[in-house]
Structure formats: structure tokens, C-alpha cells
XYZ file of C-alpha atoms in Angstrom:
267
model
C -4.877 33.415 14.559
C -1.787 32.013 16.242
C 0.879 29.986 14.470
C 0.221 27.116 16.880
C -3.410 26.670 15.865
C -3.480 27.733 12.210
C -3.787 25.173 9.454
C -1.526 24.896 6.441
C -4.180 26.698 4.394
C -3.304 29.781 6.382
C -0.023 30.124 4.539
C -1.684 30.296 1.166
C -3.845 33.192 2.342
C -1.081 34.959 4.259
C -2.645 34.415 7.694
C 0.423 33.028 9.438
C 3.470 34.879 10.671
C 6.107 35.292 7.970
C 8.855 35.721 10.567
C 8.355 33.099 13.263
C 7.398 29.759 11.696
C 7.089 26.869 14.121
C 7.796 23.179 13.645
C 4.091 22.397 13.554
C 3.715 24.955 10.756
C 6.350 23.087 8.759
C 4.794 19.698 9.404
C 1.350 20.895 8.355
C 2.738 22.318 5.137
C 4.455 19.003 4.415
C 1.095 17.310 4.907
C -0.576 19.752 2.541
C 1.992 19.041 -0.178
C 2.323 15.275 0.161
C -0.832 13.878 1.797
C -2.926 13.897 -1.405
C -0.445 11.589 -3.133
C -0.094 9.340 -0.104
C -3.814 8.931 0.482
C -4.440 8.335 -3.235
C -2.000 5.411 -3.111
C -3.542 4.006 0.069
C -7.019 4.351 -1.439
C -5.895 2.490 -4.558
C -4.393 -0.328 -2.528
C -7.529 -0.553 -0.380
C -7.631 -0.323 3.409
C -9.982 -2.800 5.067
C -11.988 -1.797 8.201
C -10.386 -4.533 10.321
C -6.771 -3.900 9.330
C -3.933 -3.359 11.783
C -1.758 -0.514 10.502
C 1.686 0.821 11.439
C 2.514 4.467 10.730
C 6.273 5.045 11.085
C 7.296 8.667 11.627
C 3.837 10.059 12.329
C 4.847 13.735 12.245
C 1.755 15.840 12.913
C -0.520 12.809 12.603
C -2.490 13.371 9.394
C -1.904 9.934 7.853
C -2.424 8.198 11.198
C -5.780 10.002 11.505
C -6.692 9.138 7.902
C -5.978 5.470 8.572
C -7.844 5.490 11.896
C -10.942 6.776 10.112
C -10.804 3.787 7.769
C -10.175 0.993 10.270
C -13.013 1.305 12.813
C -12.657 -2.409 13.582
C -8.864 -2.441 13.443
C -6.075 -0.395 14.940
C -3.384 2.107 14.006
C -0.060 2.314 15.829
C 1.609 5.678 15.175
C 5.325 5.806 16.002
C 7.525 8.880 16.183
C 10.652 9.783 18.120
C 8.830 12.978 19.118
C 5.047 12.392 18.905
C 4.032 15.604 20.684
C 2.035 16.812 17.665
C -0.094 13.664 17.341
C -3.411 13.595 19.233
C -3.566 10.224 20.962
C -7.239 10.874 21.751
C -8.219 11.240 18.091
C -9.838 7.787 17.961
C -9.994 4.739 20.242
C -8.348 2.596 17.569
C -5.300 4.915 17.454
C -2.280 4.324 19.687
C 0.612 6.798 19.739
C 4.087 5.751 20.838
C 7.333 7.680 21.356
C 9.589 5.184 19.626
C 12.632 4.923 17.386
C 11.882 2.450 14.607
C 15.524 1.330 14.699
C 14.917 -0.054 18.191
C 11.447 -1.522 17.646
C 10.406 -5.063 16.908
C 7.013 -6.734 16.549
C 5.813 -10.313 16.129
C 5.731 -11.687 12.607
C 2.508 -10.862 10.772
C 1.458 -8.049 13.137
C 0.273 -5.578 10.480
C -1.765 -5.545 7.302
C -0.338 -2.158 6.277
C 2.923 -0.358 7.042
C 3.551 3.218 5.902
C 6.523 5.549 6.346
C 7.274 8.899 4.719
C 10.674 10.625 4.832
C 11.944 8.121 7.407
C 14.083 5.395 5.837
C 16.462 7.855 4.168
C 17.495 8.872 7.703
C 18.161 5.336 8.953
C 21.792 4.167 8.900
C 20.750 0.515 8.672
C 17.703 0.951 6.434
C 18.003 -2.326 4.516
C 18.016 -4.368 7.722
C 15.064 -2.419 9.118
C 13.195 -2.905 5.832
C 13.686 -6.687 6.068
C 12.421 -6.545 9.638
C 9.355 -4.548 8.536
C 8.597 -7.161 5.891
C 8.551 -9.749 8.679
C 5.968 -7.657 10.523
C 3.612 -7.785 7.537
C 0.826 -10.356 7.471
C 0.637 -12.498 4.308
C -1.006 -10.367 1.637
C -0.175 -7.202 3.615
C 1.011 -3.978 1.995
C 3.927 -1.662 2.642
C 4.158 1.914 1.333
C 7.481 3.739 1.712
C 8.079 7.326 0.585
C 11.392 9.156 0.568
C 13.063 12.127 -1.091
C 15.583 11.918 -3.920
C 17.698 15.087 -4.181
C 18.997 16.365 -7.531
C 22.456 17.995 -7.723
C 22.369 21.581 -6.462
C 24.752 22.690 -9.201
C 22.131 21.884 -11.845
C 19.824 24.701 -10.695
C 19.497 27.597 -13.153
C 19.611 30.044 -10.229
C 23.064 30.778 -8.726
C 21.516 31.831 -5.400
C 19.746 28.491 -5.203
C 22.828 26.552 -6.241
C 24.646 28.008 -3.242
C 22.045 27.569 -0.510
C 20.687 24.227 -1.734
C 24.245 22.942 -2.028
C 24.806 23.961 1.598
C 21.653 22.103 2.674
C 22.663 18.957 0.825
C 26.121 19.075 2.413
C 24.520 19.405 5.858
C 22.186 16.462 5.191
C 25.011 14.286 3.911
C 27.027 15.110 7.038
C 24.145 13.606 9.064
C 24.475 10.367 7.032
C 21.146 10.959 5.301
C 21.116 9.041 2.018
C 20.180 11.609 -0.639
C 19.580 9.003 -3.363
C 18.025 6.103 -1.417
C 14.529 6.951 -2.654
C 15.383 5.992 -6.226
C 16.372 2.525 -5.021
C 13.135 1.964 -3.081
C 11.234 -0.132 -5.662
C 14.198 -2.456 -6.200
C 14.727 -2.716 -2.440
C 11.121 -3.828 -1.956
C 11.477 -6.470 -4.659
C 14.776 -7.684 -3.182
C 13.031 -8.071 0.188
C 10.768 -10.734 -1.338
C 7.699 -8.587 -2.005
C 5.617 -8.569 -5.169
C 3.220 -6.195 -6.964
C 5.813 -3.448 -6.649
C 4.715 -0.024 -7.864
C 6.008 3.541 -7.758
C 4.879 7.108 -8.316
C 7.038 10.237 -8.295
C 6.129 13.747 -7.124
C 8.374 16.713 -8.006
C 9.366 19.298 -5.447
C 11.341 22.499 -5.522
C 11.432 26.201 -6.052
C 8.606 28.051 -7.766
C 6.283 25.037 -8.149
C 3.515 26.463 -5.956
C 3.000 28.798 -3.009
C 2.959 26.029 -0.408
C 6.275 24.527 -1.509
C 7.853 27.974 -1.618
C 6.654 28.571 1.941
C 8.239 25.277 2.989
C 11.541 26.416 1.512
C 11.255 29.775 3.247
C 10.646 28.021 6.574
C 13.677 25.828 5.996
C 15.816 28.938 5.511
C 14.446 30.574 8.655
C 14.929 27.410 10.720
C 18.320 26.278 9.404
C 19.927 29.298 7.737
C 21.803 30.347 10.865
C 23.130 26.826 11.450
C 24.397 26.685 7.844
C 26.253 29.944 8.410
C 27.636 28.735 11.750
C 28.866 25.549 10.079
C 30.666 27.542 7.398
C 28.485 26.063 4.635
C 26.868 29.368 3.619
C 27.099 33.073 4.290
C 24.417 35.351 5.629
C 24.294 37.101 2.268
C 23.710 33.794 0.482
C 20.816 32.955 2.797
C 19.353 36.418 2.207
C 19.721 36.084 -1.576
C 18.042 32.666 -1.577
C 15.142 33.954 0.486
C 14.708 36.869 -1.928
C 14.670 34.375 -4.792
C 11.906 32.331 -3.148
C 9.826 35.456 -2.571
C 10.259 36.578 -6.214
C 8.055 33.686 -7.499
C 10.628 32.394 -10.022
C 10.013 29.978 -12.858
C 9.902 26.419 -11.470
C 13.140 24.638 -10.622
C 12.636 20.989 -9.637
C 15.262 19.987 -7.069
C 13.689 16.898 -5.461
C 11.484 13.959 -6.302
C 9.453 12.134 -3.683
C 9.423 8.457 -4.612
C 6.346 6.660 -3.295
C 6.857 2.915 -3.614
C 4.532 0.138 -2.552
C 4.494 -3.649 -2.566
C 2.632 -6.693 -1.239
C 3.838 -9.581 0.880
C 2.994 -12.794 -0.979
C -0.023 -14.550 0.502
C 1.808 -17.901 0.522
């Protein structure tokens, strides 16, 4: 089985390469961890067969496909800066676009549902883009935004994890990624004029389960060298952190995914 065609389940059974993870491997693991929570929220909110949906940051396409299956009389527009992993032929009601949400605009009331996961934390002008997205919602439409809140690396009980996670957080902050935006999501939705605001929180981190540990291992393989090159970590620190992941330690929560949703008032 090649790494390009294996599913995320392959990691749990040791079928995929432990040395050469690909970006699609990482995206599929992210789906495996977070899709159940996302789809549970969307199910609770209710997706009507005729709805027009916008998926921002489609990744490997799982949520776009899930939505397409539920709107046979509607449509799903899946946006991503790099949509190469999304199958545009999955369903006739699915359209895939290589787009940057910061540059996009749509007529008022274009969508009944807007979803984005791990997108807004990356946007330098996220509040303005959120207000624009609210404009795109039809009256009574729903928006679901999910982002990651990072806990301080120094709070970890594991020195090896303090070092490498601290290096990651420094690298993210240098890219102007807001490491605490997720916590402000519910209030941001309310401030944008939406009602029926709700939130759920999913922990992430070291030692929680095999899939999350594999995600962390992939992150070290993919970014460890760049952390060393940037002077944020040493090769020995990367090696020690990888050994820690592979030792199946007691859980250490280092992130929370905030999933927040709200409704545009009908009048």
C-alpha cells in the first residue's frame, strides 16, 4: 500500500511508512481526528437538501464530500489555496476552486451554511473577513468556525516537549498566526450580529491516542529540520521529542480545538 493511496486508518495499523509521511497523509489524519466532531455539529444544526454551502479551506475534501452527500438539490463550493487533494468530480453539486478567502467576495445571502476549520487563525484580517462572511449568509443561515487554541509550551510536564513545542509555537507566531484566536470565536460571532451562538471544545496533544501521536510525529518529520535551520531547536531536541512521542507517554493536552457556531437572524 502506498502512502499516496492509504487511508488514515492505515496509521493505526502500522500500514503506512513511518519515515516518509506525505501531506495527504497528514491531512487524512487531521480528518480522522476532527471530522467526527465537525459532522456531529453539522448534523445537530441540520443541513437541508437544497442548501448552498461554502467550505473554506477544504484540505483533503472530507467535509466538502460530507456536505455534498447531504445537499443533492443544493450545491457545495469548496475553496482552498491549494485544492489538489479535493476530487472535483466527487458529485455534480460540488465545485472546487483554488482561491484565497482573503481575496474572495460573494453576493449577500449566497449561502445557507459556511464552514471553516483551522483557517481564520491564519488570516491577518480575520475580523473583517468574518464580517464579510456574515454578509454572505442567507437570513437564518448558519456559520461554523473551528480553530486551534494553543496552551503555553512551558506548562508541559515533559521537558523534551516543552522545548520542541515551544519552538513550534515560536515559528507559528512568527508567521502571524494567532495562537489564542480560537478562544475568542464565540464572542466574535456574537459581535458580528449572529445569534444562537454555541461552542464545543476538543482537546489535542501528546499521548491522547495513536492518531494524534502520529500527527505529532509527522509534524516533527516535516518541520523539524526547518526549526533547526531557524535556530529554534536543535537536532537533539527534535530527536528527544520524537522518542517521547513513540514512548506512549501519559496524556499531555497542549491544544484545544474550539468549534463555534451561530445563526444569522431571520429578520
